[in-house]
Amino acid sequence: MGTEYQPGTEDSFYFAVSPLMMFPSTKGEFGIYLKINGRFMLYAHPDEPFSTDHLERLHQNGVQEVYVHTKQRAKFETYLEDHLGNFLMNDDLPFQERSRVFYSASVDVMQDTFKSRLPGTLPRERFQKIAKFVRAGTKYLLKDKSFKSMASFISHDYYTWSHCVHVFVFSQALLHTYHIDGNQLFYCGLGAILHDLGKVAVDRSILEKPGLLSPEEREIMKAHPLKGVALCSTLPLNQDAINCILFHHEKMNGTGYPTGLCGEEMPLAVRVISVCDVYAALTTDRPYAKAKTPYEALSLMKDGMKGHFDEEVYTRFVKVLSGADIV
């Protein structure tokens, strides 16, 4: 029998998950709780397979969140990793439901990564979790309509972890139009979702500063691509992934950093990531600037950032967004 925790009122003992993460006909080996009148009550036992009846009752009662005990977080994360791929590829389920689950789960994984006190490198166990989400998401985003449904969940609030997921989603949709093979898409996806990892080494007072950075703070911030590569130095990344992390702030006219690459010196994946990175940032609320509309962001990138981007990549990106009814 699995462990059953006693009902309680301590919010810190439980974490919320979407009911959509309870996949029918699977057993999670963790309990599912409901919060009723301020108390957490067991809804599904750890040894009890989830059923369509479980989900239907939650849906009928308008339940938007269920809870898992924090002592069972590891079992929940393993369960999610094991079943996410099959869930995303199940065409019997609406795109909206699949996209909601993937977006929520991938943001949670990246949030845990950025809020952790990382040692000298990203732990391999954490990297493997991220890689599973990237592989599942890469396959899912090859499906027609998946990007359109995924884009509807992208928030206007800026957090480094959610920004990384946004850049992953945008860049995968754009790279797909170049007919890149699945393995290369996967590694470019890893580079996209890890592109800002180096910001874990930047003081939060700099990351969250509401005004312009001082010259000293600017130099600290500009070091994050190198720090990101260093954090990934022991991981099985190929050159595509490393390029995306190291060069995502390079510009076509050679005014970017850290090396001042110019024009065709920038690999295609980097040119794609750089467009998606700036667009994703401009369309979210940052400490020093309010979110722009998609049209405003694209106009600024075209007219106010001349020479920064590959014009063909930018044009193709606009078409991708237009095809998903974003602009």
Backbone as numpy.savetxt, mean C-alpha at the origin, in Angstrom:
# Nx Ny Nz CAx CAy CAz Cx Cy Cz
-8.68 -27.83 21.04 -9.52 -26.62 21.04 -8.64 -25.37 21.04
-9.08 -24.32 20.33 -8.34 -23.07 20.31 -8.58 -22.27 21.57
-7.73 -21.29 21.81 -7.86 -20.45 22.99 -9.05 -19.51 22.84
-9.87 -19.42 23.89 -11.00 -18.49 23.89 -10.75 -17.45 24.96
-10.72 -16.19 24.57 -10.46 -15.13 25.53 -11.76 -14.63 26.12
-11.70 -14.26 27.37 -12.90 -13.82 28.07 -13.37 -12.47 27.54
-14.69 -12.26 27.44 -15.20 -10.95 27.02 -14.65 -9.86 27.93
-14.42 -8.70 27.38 -13.88 -7.60 28.18 -14.22 -6.27 27.57
-13.70 -5.22 28.19 -13.99 -3.87 27.71 -12.72 -3.12 27.31
-11.57 -3.79 27.40 -10.31 -3.12 27.10 -10.06 -3.08 25.60
-10.22 -1.91 24.98 -10.01 -1.77 23.54 -8.59 -2.16 23.14
-7.62 -1.92 24.02 -6.23 -2.21 23.68 -5.97 -3.70 23.50
-6.89 -4.54 23.96 -6.72 -5.99 23.84 -7.21 -6.53 22.50
-7.85 -5.69 21.68 -8.45 -6.14 20.43 -8.09 -5.17 19.30
-8.07 -5.67 18.07 -7.89 -4.80 16.92 -9.00 -5.09 15.91
-9.42 -4.04 15.20 -10.55 -4.14 14.28 -10.11 -4.66 12.92
-10.95 -5.46 12.29 -10.73 -5.92 10.92 -12.06 -5.86 10.18
-11.98 -5.83 8.88 -13.20 -5.84 8.06 -13.81 -7.24 8.07
-15.13 -7.35 8.15 -15.77 -8.67 8.04 -15.45 -9.36 6.73
-15.08 -8.57 5.70 -14.75 -9.16 4.41 -13.47 -9.98 4.47
-12.71 -9.82 5.54 -11.49 -10.60 5.70 -11.75 -11.98 6.31
-13.02 -12.27 6.58 -13.41 -13.61 6.98 -13.83 -14.34 5.71
-12.97 -15.15 5.17 -13.22 -15.79 3.88 -14.04 -17.06 4.09
-15.16 -17.21 3.37 -16.05 -18.37 3.57 -15.32 -19.70 3.40
-15.75 -20.67 4.21 -15.23 -22.05 4.16 -13.75 -22.13 4.54
-13.28 -21.20 5.35 -11.91 -21.25 5.86 -11.94 -21.20 7.38
-10.88 -21.67 8.01 -10.77 -21.63 9.46 -9.53 -20.83 9.83
-9.71 -19.82 10.65 -8.61 -18.92 10.94 -7.80 -19.25 12.17
-8.30 -20.15 13.03 -7.63 -20.48 14.29 -7.48 -19.26 15.19
-8.39 -18.31 15.03 -8.46 -17.16 15.93 -9.93 -16.82 16.09
-10.28 -16.26 17.24 -11.66 -15.91 17.49 -12.04 -14.59 16.85
-13.31 -14.47 16.47 -13.86 -13.22 15.95 -14.84 -12.68 16.99
-14.66 -11.42 17.34 -15.47 -10.81 18.39 -16.29 -9.65 17.81
-17.43 -9.41 18.44 -18.24 -8.23 18.17 -18.17 -7.31 19.38
-18.25 -6.02 19.15 -18.28 -5.07 20.26 -19.73 -4.65 20.48
-20.28 -5.08 21.61 -21.69 -4.84 21.92 -21.77 -4.12 23.26
-22.34 -2.92 23.23 -22.48 -2.12 24.45 -21.15 -1.98 25.20
-20.10 -1.76 24.42 -18.80 -1.53 25.02 -18.05 -2.77 25.45
-18.63 -3.96 25.20 -17.97 -5.20 25.59 -17.72 -6.06 24.35
-16.61 -6.79 24.37 -16.25 -7.65 23.25 -16.78 -9.06 23.50
-17.66 -9.52 22.62 -18.33 -10.80 22.77 -17.94 -11.72 21.61
-17.62 -12.99 21.92 -17.18 -13.95 20.92 -18.30 -14.24 19.92
-18.00 -14.10 18.64 -18.97 -14.35 17.56 -18.65 -15.65 16.83
-17.37 -15.90 16.54 -16.96 -17.14 15.88 -15.76 -17.71 16.63
-15.85 -18.99 17.02 -14.83 -19.65 17.81 -13.60 -19.94 16.94
-12.40 -19.97 17.54 -11.18 -20.26 16.76 -11.23 -21.58 16.00
-11.94 -22.58 16.51 -12.01 -23.88 15.83 -13.19 -23.98 14.88
-13.90 -22.88 14.68 -15.13 -22.90 13.89 -14.87 -22.30 12.50
-15.06 -23.07 11.42 -14.87 -22.51 10.07 -15.83 -21.34 9.82
-15.37 -20.32 9.14 -16.24 -19.22 8.76 -17.20 -19.69 7.68
-18.41 -19.24 7.74 -19.43 -19.67 6.77 -20.07 -18.46 6.12
-20.79 -18.69 5.05 -21.54 -17.60 4.41 -22.60 -17.06 5.36
-23.11 -17.93 6.26 -24.09 -17.47 7.25 -23.48 -16.44 8.19
-22.23 -16.68 8.60 -21.54 -15.70 9.45 -21.54 -14.33 8.78
-21.12 -14.32 7.52 -20.99 -13.06 6.79 -22.35 -12.43 6.53
-23.33 -13.26 6.19 -24.66 -12.73 5.88 -25.28 -12.07 7.10
-25.13 -12.68 8.26 -25.69 -12.09 9.48 -25.02 -10.75 9.79
-23.72 -10.68 9.60 -23.02 -9.41 9.82 -23.50 -8.35 8.85
-23.66 -8.73 7.58 -24.12 -7.79 6.56 -25.53 -7.30 6.87
-26.43 -8.22 7.26 -27.81 -7.85 7.55 -27.91 -6.88 8.73
-26.96 -6.99 9.66 -26.99 -6.12 10.83 -26.10 -4.89 10.68
-25.57 -4.69 9.47 -24.79 -3.49 9.20 -23.47 -3.42 9.95
-22.89 -4.57 10.27 -21.63 -4.60 11.02 -20.48 -4.27 10.06
-19.75 -3.21 10.36 -18.64 -2.77 9.52 -17.28 -3.23 10.03
-17.20 -3.58 11.33 -15.94 -4.02 11.92 -16.18 -5.18 12.87
-15.31 -6.16 12.81 -15.25 -7.21 13.82 -13.86 -7.12 14.44
-13.64 -7.91 15.49 -12.41 -7.74 16.26 -11.71 -9.07 16.51
-10.37 -8.97 16.61 -9.52 -10.12 16.92 -8.68 -9.74 18.13
-8.48 -10.70 19.05 -7.66 -10.43 20.22 -6.21 -10.22 19.80
-5.56 -9.25 20.42 -4.19 -8.93 20.03 -3.23 -10.12 20.20
-3.53 -11.03 21.11 -2.67 -12.20 21.29 -2.75 -13.15 20.10
-3.77 -12.96 19.24 -3.93 -13.82 18.07 -3.60 -13.09 16.77
-2.94 -11.93 16.88 -2.61 -11.14 15.68 -1.76 -11.95 14.69
-0.77 -12.67 15.19 0.10 -13.43 14.29 -0.69 -14.47 13.52
-1.64 -15.14 14.18 -2.46 -16.14 13.49 -3.36 -15.47 12.45
-3.88 -14.28 12.78 -4.71 -13.57 11.81 -3.88 -13.16 10.60
-2.68 -12.64 10.80 -1.85 -12.21 9.68 -1.48 -13.38 8.79
-1.17 -14.53 9.39 -0.85 -15.72 8.61 -2.06 -16.17 7.79
-3.22 -16.14 8.42 -4.46 -16.51 7.74 -4.71 -15.61 6.54
-4.53 -14.32 6.73 -4.77 -13.36 5.65 -3.79 -13.59 4.50
-2.53 -13.79 4.81 -1.53 -14.05 3.78 -1.87 -15.31 2.98
-2.32 -16.35 3.69 -2.58 -17.63 3.06 -3.78 -17.60 2.11
-4.76 -16.73 2.40 -6.02 -16.77 1.64 -6.26 -15.57 0.74
-5.44 -14.52 0.86 -5.70 -13.29 0.11 -5.65 -13.53 -1.40
-4.65 -14.26 -1.87 -4.50 -14.48 -3.30 -5.73 -15.14 -3.92
-6.21 -16.21 -3.30 -7.40 -16.90 -3.82 -8.63 -16.00 -3.76
-8.72 -15.20 -2.69 -9.85 -14.29 -2.54 -9.86 -13.27 -3.67
-8.71 -12.67 -3.97 -8.65 -11.65 -5.01 -8.94 -12.21 -6.40
-8.59 -13.47 -6.63 -8.77 -14.06 -7.96 -10.12 -14.75 -8.12
-10.97 -14.66 -7.10 -12.29 -15.28 -7.15 -13.26 -14.35 -7.89
-13.53 -14.65 -9.15 -14.36 -13.76 -9.97 -15.85 -13.87 -9.63
-16.21 -14.73 -8.69 -17.60 -14.77 -8.23 -17.87 -13.63 -7.25
-16.81 -12.98 -6.77 -16.96 -11.89 -5.82 -16.86 -10.55 -6.54
-17.64 -9.56 -6.12 -17.58 -8.24 -6.77 -16.20 -7.60 -6.62
-15.78 -6.86 -7.65 -14.50 -6.17 -7.60 -14.44 -5.23 -6.39
-15.56 -4.58 -6.09 -15.56 -3.61 -4.99 -15.18 -4.27 -3.68
-15.68 -5.48 -3.42 -15.36 -6.18 -2.18 -13.90 -6.62 -2.17
-13.43 -7.14 -3.28 -12.05 -7.61 -3.34 -11.08 -6.44 -3.17
-11.37 -5.33 -3.83 -10.49 -4.17 -3.74 -10.47 -3.59 -2.34
-11.62 -3.57 -1.69 -11.70 -3.04 -0.33 -10.79 -3.84 0.61
-10.87 -5.17 0.50 -10.07 -6.03 1.37 -8.59 -5.85 1.08
-8.20 -5.85 -0.21 -6.78 -5.72 -0.52 -6.24 -4.38 -0.05
-6.97 -3.32 -0.31 -6.48 -1.99 0.08 -6.32 -1.90 1.59
-7.33 -2.32 2.32 -7.28 -2.25 3.78 -6.15 -3.09 4.35
-6.01 -4.31 3.84 -4.99 -5.22 4.37 -3.59 -4.75 4.04
-3.37 -4.26 2.81 -2.02 -3.83 2.42 -1.62 -2.56 3.16
-2.56 -1.65 3.39 -2.25 -0.44 4.17 -1.88 -0.84 5.60
-2.60 -1.80 6.17 -2.29 -2.25 7.54 -0.88 -2.83 7.62
-0.51 -3.65 6.63 0.83 -4.24 6.62 1.91 -3.17 6.54
1.69 -2.18 5.67 2.69 -1.13 5.53 2.71 -0.21 6.75
1.56 0.02 7.35 1.52 0.84 8.57 2.33 0.17 9.68
2.15 -1.13 9.85 2.93 -1.86 10.84 4.42 -1.75 10.56
4.78 -1.78 9.28 6.19 -1.69 8.89 6.77 -0.33 9.24
6.06 0.74 8.92 6.59 2.08 9.16 6.54 2.48 10.63
5.67 1.84 11.39 5.59 2.18 12.81 6.51 1.33 13.67
7.14 0.32 13.05 8.07 -0.53 13.79 9.43 0.15 13.90
10.14 -0.18 14.95 11.52 0.31 15.08 12.41 -0.70 14.36
12.74 -0.37 13.11 13.50 -1.32 12.30 14.96 -1.37 12.76
15.56 -2.56 12.71 17.00 -2.65 12.95 17.75 -2.12 11.73
18.95 -2.54 11.52 19.74 -2.04 10.39 19.14 -2.34 9.04
18.36 -3.41 8.94 17.71 -3.78 7.69 16.26 -4.16 7.96
15.45 -4.17 6.90 14.07 -4.62 7.02 14.09 -6.12 7.32
13.48 -6.56 8.43 13.51 -7.99 8.77 12.93 -8.84 7.64
13.55 -9.98 7.38 13.13 -10.83 6.28 11.68 -11.29 6.45
11.28 -11.58 7.68 9.89 -12.01 7.92 8.91 -10.93 7.51
9.20 -9.68 7.84 8.34 -8.57 7.45 8.35 -8.40 5.93
9.52 -8.51 5.33 9.63 -8.41 3.88 8.80 -9.48 3.19
8.83 -10.69 3.70 8.06 -11.78 3.10 6.57 -11.51 3.15
6.10 -10.90 4.24 4.69 -10.52 4.32 4.35 -9.50 3.23
5.20 -8.48 3.10 4.97 -7.46 2.09 4.99 -8.07 0.70
5.94 -8.97 0.45 6.07 -9.60 -0.86 4.82 -10.40 -1.22
4.20 -11.05 -0.25 2.98 -11.81 -0.52 1.85 -10.88 -0.96
1.75 -9.72 -0.32 0.73 -8.76 -0.71 1.01 -8.20 -2.10
2.27 -7.93 -2.38 2.64 -7.41 -3.70 2.34 -8.43 -4.78
2.67 -9.69 -4.55 2.42 -10.72 -5.56 0.92 -10.87 -5.80
0.13 -10.91 -4.73 -1.32 -11.03 -4.88 -1.90 -9.81 -5.58
-1.44 -8.61 -5.19 -1.94 -7.39 -5.79 -1.55 -7.22 -7.24
-0.33 -7.66 -7.57 0.12 -7.58 -8.96 -0.77 -8.42 -9.88
-1.10 -9.63 -9.45 -1.97 -10.49 -10.26 -3.37 -9.91 -10.35
-3.86 -9.39 -9.23 -5.22 -8.84 -9.21 -5.33 -7.62 -10.12
-4.32 -6.75 -10.12 -4.39 -5.52 -10.90 -4.22 -5.76 -12.40
-3.94 -7.00 -12.80 -3.94 -7.33 -14.22 -5.36 -7.51 -14.75
-6.32 -7.66 -13.85 -7.71 -7.87 -14.25 -8.36 -6.57 -14.68
-9.19 -6.64 -15.70 -9.97 -5.48 -16.11 -10.87 -5.06 -14.95
-11.04 -3.77 -14.79 -11.90 -3.16 -13.78 -11.29 -3.16 -12.38
-10.21 -3.90 -12.15 -9.65 -3.94 -10.79 -9.08 -2.59 -10.39
-8.36 -1.91 -11.30 -7.77 -0.62 -10.97 -8.85 0.41 -10.68
-9.90 0.43 -11.48 -10.98 1.38 -11.27 -11.61 1.19 -9.90
-11.85 -0.05 -9.52 -12.46 -0.29 -8.22 -11.47 -0.01 -7.09
-10.19 -0.29 -7.31 -9.19 -0.03 -6.28 -9.02 1.47 -6.06
-9.03 2.23 -7.13 -8.81 3.68 -7.03 -9.86 4.36 -6.17
-11.05 3.79 -6.10 -12.13 4.41 -5.33 -11.85 4.39 -3.83
-10.91 3.56 -3.38 -10.60 3.48 -1.96 -9.40 4.33 -1.56
-8.70 4.88 -2.54 -7.51 5.65 -2.23 -7.88 6.93 -1.49
-7.33 7.08 -0.31 -7.69 8.17 0.59 -6.97 9.46 0.20
-7.55 10.59 0.62 -6.91 11.88 0.41 -6.01 12.26 1.59
-5.99 11.42 2.63 -5.12 11.67 3.78 -3.74 11.09 3.50
-2.70 11.86 3.80 -1.34 11.41 3.51 -0.71 10.77 4.74
-0.35 9.53 4.59 0.53 8.84 5.53 1.56 8.13 4.66
2.78 8.03 5.15 3.83 7.42 4.33 3.43 6.01 3.91
2.82 5.26 4.85 2.47 3.87 4.54 1.35 3.77 3.51
0.33 4.62 3.60 -0.74 4.57 2.60 -0.25 5.13 1.27
0.63 6.14 1.31 1.21 6.68 0.08 1.94 5.59 -0.69
2.67 4.75 0.01 3.40 3.66 -0.66 2.44 2.70 -1.35
1.31 2.43 -0.72 0.30 1.56 -1.35 -0.29 2.25 -2.57
-0.57 3.55 -2.48 -1.12 4.29 -3.61 -0.16 4.23 -4.81
1.13 4.46 -4.54 2.11 4.44 -5.62 2.19 3.05 -6.23
2.11 2.02 -5.41 2.08 0.65 -5.92 0.90 0.44 -6.87
-0.29 0.85 -6.45 -1.50 0.64 -7.26 -1.40 1.41 -8.57
-1.06 2.70 -8.51 -0.96 3.51 -9.73 0.11 2.97 -10.68
1.27 2.63 -10.13 2.37 2.20 -11.00 2.10 0.84 -11.63
1.43 -0.05 -10.90 1.10 -1.34 -11.49 0.13 -1.18 -12.66
-0.86 -0.33 -12.48 -1.82 -0.08 -13.56 -1.11 0.51 -14.78
-0.16 1.41 -14.56 0.55 2.04 -15.66 1.55 1.08 -16.31
2.31 0.35 -15.51 3.29 -0.59 -16.06 2.62 -1.69 -16.87
1.41 -2.06 -16.48 0.67 -3.11 -17.20 0.46 -2.73 -18.66
0.35 -1.44 -18.95 0.12 -1.00 -20.33 1.37 -1.18 -21.19
2.51 -1.42 -20.58 3.74 -1.66 -21.34 3.97 -3.15 -21.61
3.02 -3.98 -21.20 3.07 -5.42 -21.44 4.35 -6.04 -20.86
4.68 -5.61 -19.66 5.83 -6.17 -18.94 5.43 -7.52 -18.36
6.35 -8.46 -18.33 6.00 -9.79 -17.84 5.76 -9.77 -16.33
5.07 -10.82 -15.86 4.62 -10.86 -14.47 5.72 -10.77 -13.45
6.86 -11.41 -13.71 7.94 -11.39 -12.74 8.53 -9.99 -12.60
8.68 -9.29 -13.72 9.20 -7.93 -13.66 8.19 -7.00 -12.98
6.90 -7.21 -13.26 5.87 -6.43 -12.59 5.95 -6.61 -11.08
6.18 -7.84 -10.66 6.29 -8.13 -9.23 7.43 -7.35 -8.60
8.61 -7.39 -9.21 9.75 -6.69 -8.62 9.59 -5.17 -8.68
8.99 -4.68 -9.74 8.69 -3.24 -9.80 7.67 -2.88 -8.72
6.73 -3.79 -8.47 5.76 -3.58 -7.40 6.43 -3.51 -6.04
7.41 -4.39 -5.81 8.16 -4.33 -4.56 8.89 -2.99 -4.43
9.50 -2.55 -5.52 10.19 -1.26 -5.49 9.23 -0.12 -5.22
8.03 -0.20 -5.80 7.04 0.86 -5.59 6.56 0.92 -4.15
6.23 -0.23 -3.59 5.65 -0.21 -2.24 6.70 0.07 -1.17
7.98 -0.17 -1.52 9.08 0.09 -0.58 9.83 1.38 -0.91
9.34 2.15 -1.88 10.15 3.27 -2.38 10.48 4.30 -1.30
9.58 4.49 -0.34 9.82 5.49 0.71 10.24 4.86 2.04
10.69 3.61 2.01 11.05 2.92 3.26 12.10 3.70 4.04
13.00 4.37 3.34 14.05 5.13 4.01 13.54 6.22 4.92
12.27 6.60 4.79 11.72 7.65 5.65 11.55 7.18 7.10
11.65 5.87 7.35 11.62 5.42 8.74 12.83 5.95 9.50
13.88 6.33 8.77 15.10 6.86 9.40 15.10 8.38 9.48
14.02 9.02 9.04 13.91 10.48 9.09 13.03 10.87 10.27
13.48 11.83 11.04 12.75 12.26 12.23 11.34 12.72 11.85
10.36 12.33 12.65 8.96 12.68 12.35 8.74 14.18 12.33
9.53 14.94 13.09 9.36 16.40 13.09 9.65 16.98 11.71
10.51 16.31 10.95 10.81 16.74 9.59 9.72 16.25 8.64
9.34 14.99 8.79 8.31 14.42 7.91 6.98 15.15 8.03
6.67 15.62 9.24 5.37 16.21 9.50 5.42 17.73 9.64
6.52 18.34 9.25 6.65 19.79 9.36 5.65 20.49 8.44
4.85 21.42 8.97 3.82 22.07 8.15 4.35 23.11 7.17
5.55 23.59 7.38 6.11 24.62 6.50 7.26 24.09 5.67
7.98 25.01 5.02 9.12 24.63 4.20 10.25 24.08 5.08
10.99 23.13 4.55 12.12 22.57 5.26 13.31 23.52 5.18
14.12 23.52 6.23 15.36 24.28 6.19 16.34 23.56 5.27
17.41 24.23 4.83 18.40 23.55 3.98 18.94 22.27 4.64
19.17 22.30 5.95 19.68 21.13 6.65 18.64 20.01 6.66
17.39 20.37 6.92 16.31 19.37 6.93 16.10 18.79 5.53
16.25 19.63 4.54 16.10 19.19 3.15 17.15 18.13 2.82
18.37 18.34 3.26 19.43 17.36 2.99 19.16 16.04 3.70
18.62 16.12 4.91 18.26 14.90 5.64 17.17 14.14 4.88
16.18 14.88 4.40 15.08 14.25 3.67 15.60 13.63 2.36
16.51 14.30 1.69 17.02 13.81 0.41 17.85 12.53 0.55
18.18 12.18 1.78 18.97 10.96 2.00 18.08 9.71 2.07
16.75 9.89 2.05 15.90 8.71 2.30 15.97 7.64 1.20
16.20 7.96 -0.09 16.36 6.86 -1.05 17.56 5.96 -0.74
18.68 6.57 -0.36 19.86 5.79 -0.01 19.62 4.96 1.26
18.94 5.57 2.22 18.63 4.84 3.45 17.68 3.68 3.16
16.75 3.88 2.21 15.84 2.82 1.84 16.54 1.63 1.24
17.49 1.90 0.35 18.28 0.82 -0.25 19.09 0.10 0.81
19.65 0.86 1.76 20.43 0.23 2.83 19.56 -0.69 3.68
18.33 -0.28 3.95 17.42 -1.11 4.74 17.05 -2.40 4.03
17.18 -2.41 2.70 16.83 -3.59 1.90 18.06 -4.37 1.45
19.22 -4.04 1.98 20.47 -4.58 1.45 20.61 -6.09 1.59
19.92 -6.71 2.54 20.04 -8.16 2.73 18.86 -8.92 2.14
18.00 -8.23 1.42 16.77 -8.85 0.92 16.92 -9.26 -0.55
16.14 -10.25 -0.99 16.25 -10.74 -2.37 15.52 -9.85 -3.37
16.05 -8.65 -3.57 15.49 -7.72 -4.55 16.35 -7.75 -5.81
15.72 -7.59 -6.97 16.51 -7.48 -8.20 16.78 -6.01 -8.50
17.44 -5.76 -9.61 17.85 -4.38 -9.92 16.66 -3.47 -10.19
15.57 -4.01 -10.75 14.37 -3.19 -10.99 13.86 -2.61 -9.68
13.74 -3.46 -8.66 13.23 -3.00 -7.37 14.17 -1.99 -6.73
15.47 -2.28 -6.76 16.45 -1.37 -6.17 16.43 -0.02 -6.90
16.33 -0.04 -8.22 16.27 1.21 -8.99 15.09 2.07 -8.56
13.94 1.44 -8.35 12.73 2.19 -7.97 12.91 2.86 -6.61
13.55 2.17 -5.69 13.78 2.74 -4.36 14.82 3.86 -4.41
15.89 3.62 -5.15 17.02 4.56 -5.16 16.77 5.80 -6.01
16.07 5.65 -7.14 16.01 6.72 -8.13 14.63 7.38 -8.28
13.69 7.13 -7.39 12.33 7.63 -7.63 12.22 9.15 -7.57
13.25 9.83 -7.09 13.24 11.30 -7.09 14.13 11.89 -8.19
14.58 11.06 -9.11 15.32 11.58 -10.26 14.34 12.22 -11.24
14.86 13.15 -12.09 14.03 13.85 -13.06 14.65 13.76 -14.44
13.80 13.83 -15.44 14.29 13.67 -16.81 15.31 14.73 -17.19
15.19 15.92 -16.60 16.13 16.99 -16.96 17.40 16.98 -16.12
17.57 15.94 -15.27 18.80 15.79 -14.51 18.87 16.58 -13.22
17.77 17.21 -12.79 17.79 18.04 -11.58 17.34 17.28 -10.33
17.13 15.98 -10.46 16.67 15.20 -9.32 17.80 14.70 -8.45
17.47 13.83 -7.51 18.48 13.27 -6.60 18.19 11.79 -6.40
19.17 10.98 -5.97 20.46 11.38 -5.38 21.62 11.49 -6.36
21.44 11.07 -7.63 22.59 11.04 -8.54 22.47 11.96 -9.74
21.32 12.60 -9.94 21.17 13.49 -11.09 21.08 12.76 -12.41
20.45 11.58 -12.43 20.24 10.87 -13.69 19.47 11.75 -14.66
19.66 11.49 -15.94 19.04 12.34 -16.96 18.48 11.49 -18.09
17.27 11.82 -18.53 16.69 11.21 -19.72 16.66 9.70 -19.69
17.18 9.08 -20.75 17.12 7.64 -20.90 17.99 6.90 -19.89
18.82 7.63 -19.14 19.55 6.99 -18.05 18.59 6.45 -16.99
17.41 7.03 -16.93 16.41 6.57 -15.98 15.68 5.36 -16.55
15.72 4.20 -15.87 14.99 3.03 -16.35 13.50 3.31 -16.44
12.81 2.58 -17.31 11.38 2.79 -17.50 10.61 2.71 -16.19
10.90 1.71 -15.39 10.17 1.56 -14.12 10.34 2.78 -13.24
11.51 3.38 -13.23 11.76 4.58 -12.43 10.96 5.75 -12.99
10.93 5.88 -14.31 10.15 6.96 -14.91 8.66 6.83 -14.58
8.19 5.59 -14.50 6.80 5.34 -14.13 6.57 5.67 -12.66
7.45 5.17 -11.79 7.30 5.41 -10.36 7.34 6.90 -10.04
8.22 7.65 -10.71 8.35 9.07 -10.41 7.07 9.83 -10.72
6.41 9.49 -11.83 5.12 10.11 -12.17 4.08 9.76 -11.13
3.98 8.48 -10.80 2.95 8.02 -9.86 3.19 8.57 -8.45
4.46 8.68 -8.07 4.82 9.19 -6.75 4.36 10.63 -6.58
4.66 11.47 -7.55 4.27 12.88 -7.46 2.76 13.03 -7.52
2.11 12.32 -8.42 0.65 12.42 -8.52 -0.01 11.99 -7.21
0.44 10.86 -6.65 -0.16 10.36 -5.41 0.03 11.35 -4.27
1.19 12.01 -4.23 1.44 13.00 -3.18 0.57 14.24 -3.37
0.49 14.73 -4.59 -0.28 15.97 -4.84 -1.76 15.81 -4.56
-2.30 14.62 -4.71 -3.74 14.40 -4.54 -4.11 13.95 -3.13
-3.17 14.11 -2.18 -3.47 13.84 -0.77 -3.14 15.05 0.08
-3.77 15.15 1.25 -3.50 16.23 2.18 -2.18 15.97 2.89
-1.19 16.83 2.62 0.10 16.72 3.29 0.22 17.82 4.35
1.18 17.71 5.27 1.27 18.70 6.34 1.39 20.13 5.83
1.98 20.32 4.65 2.24 21.66 4.14 1.38 22.04 2.93
0.44 21.18 2.52 -0.37 21.49 1.34 -1.64 20.64 1.31
-2.74 21.25 0.93 -4.01 20.53 0.80 -4.00 19.73 -0.49
-4.82 18.70 -0.50 -4.91 17.83 -1.67 -5.45 18.59 -2.87
-4.87 18.32 -4.03 -5.38 18.87 -5.28 -6.31 17.85 -5.93
-7.19 18.32 -6.78 -8.01 17.40 -7.55 -7.12 16.70 -8.58
-7.55 15.56 -9.12 -6.73 14.92 -10.16 -6.39 15.86 -11.31
-7.35 16.65 -11.75 -7.10 17.58 -12.86 -6.05 18.62 -12.47
-6.19 19.19 -11.25 -5.22 20.20 -10.80 -3.82 19.60 -10.69
-3.74 18.38 -10.16 -2.43 17.73 -10.00 -1.77 17.48 -11.35
-2.54 16.95 -12.28 -1.98 16.66 -13.61 -1.59 17.93 -14.34
-2.38 18.98 -14.17 -2.05 20.26 -14.81 -0.75 20.83 -14.26
-0.59 20.74 -12.93 0.64 21.23 -12.31 1.84 20.42 -12.79
1.68 19.11 -12.89 2.78 18.26 -13.35 3.16 18.58 -14.79
2.18 18.92 -15.59 2.45 19.22 -17.00 3.05 20.61 -17.20
2.44 21.61 -16.54 2.83 22.99 -16.80 3.81 23.57 -15.78
3.74 23.09 -14.54 4.59 23.66 -13.49 5.82 22.83 -13.18
5.92 21.66 -13.79 7.07 20.78 -13.53 7.69 20.32 -14.84
7.80 21.22 -15.76 8.34 20.87 -17.08 9.75 20.30 -16.94
9.98 19.23 -17.66 11.28 18.60 -17.63 11.47 17.55 -16.56
10.48 17.44 -15.65 10.61 16.48 -14.56 10.30 15.05 -15.00
9.36 14.90 -15.93 8.83 13.58 -16.24 9.02 13.20 -17.71
9.02 11.92 -17.96 8.99 11.40 -19.32 7.61 11.73 -19.89
7.56 12.50 -20.95 6.28 12.98 -21.48 5.40 11.83 -21.96
6.01 10.79 -22.54 5.22 9.65 -23.01 4.61 8.91 -21.83
5.37 8.73 -20.76 4.87 8.05 -19.55 3.75 8.88 -18.93
3.96 10.20 -18.86 2.93 11.08 -18.30 1.64 10.98 -19.10
1.73 11.05 -20.42 0.55 10.98 -21.28 -0.17 9.64 -21.11
0.61 8.58 -21.03 0.02 7.26 -20.85 -0.68 7.17 -19.49
-0.09 7.79 -18.47 -0.69 7.78 -17.14 -2.04 8.51 -17.14
-2.10 9.64 -17.84 -3.37 10.36 -17.94 -4.43 9.47 -18.57
-4.06 8.71 -19.59 -5.01 7.81 -20.24 -5.47 6.70 -19.30
-4.54 6.19 -18.49 -4.90 5.15 -17.51 -5.91 5.69 -16.51
-5.65 6.90 -16.01 -6.58 7.52 -15.07 -7.92 7.81 -15.72
-7.89 8.27 -16.96 -9.13 8.56 -17.68 -9.95 7.30 -17.89
-9.28 6.19 -18.20 -9.96 4.93 -18.40 -10.64 4.42 -17.15
-10.14 4.87 -15.98 -10.75 4.48 -14.71 -11.69 5.56 -14.17
-12.03 6.54 -15.04 -12.94 7.63 -14.69 -12.43 8.46 -13.51
-11.10 8.59 -13.40 -10.53 9.39 -12.32 -10.38 10.85 -12.74
-10.13 11.09 -14.03 -10.08 12.46 -14.54 -11.00 12.53 -15.77
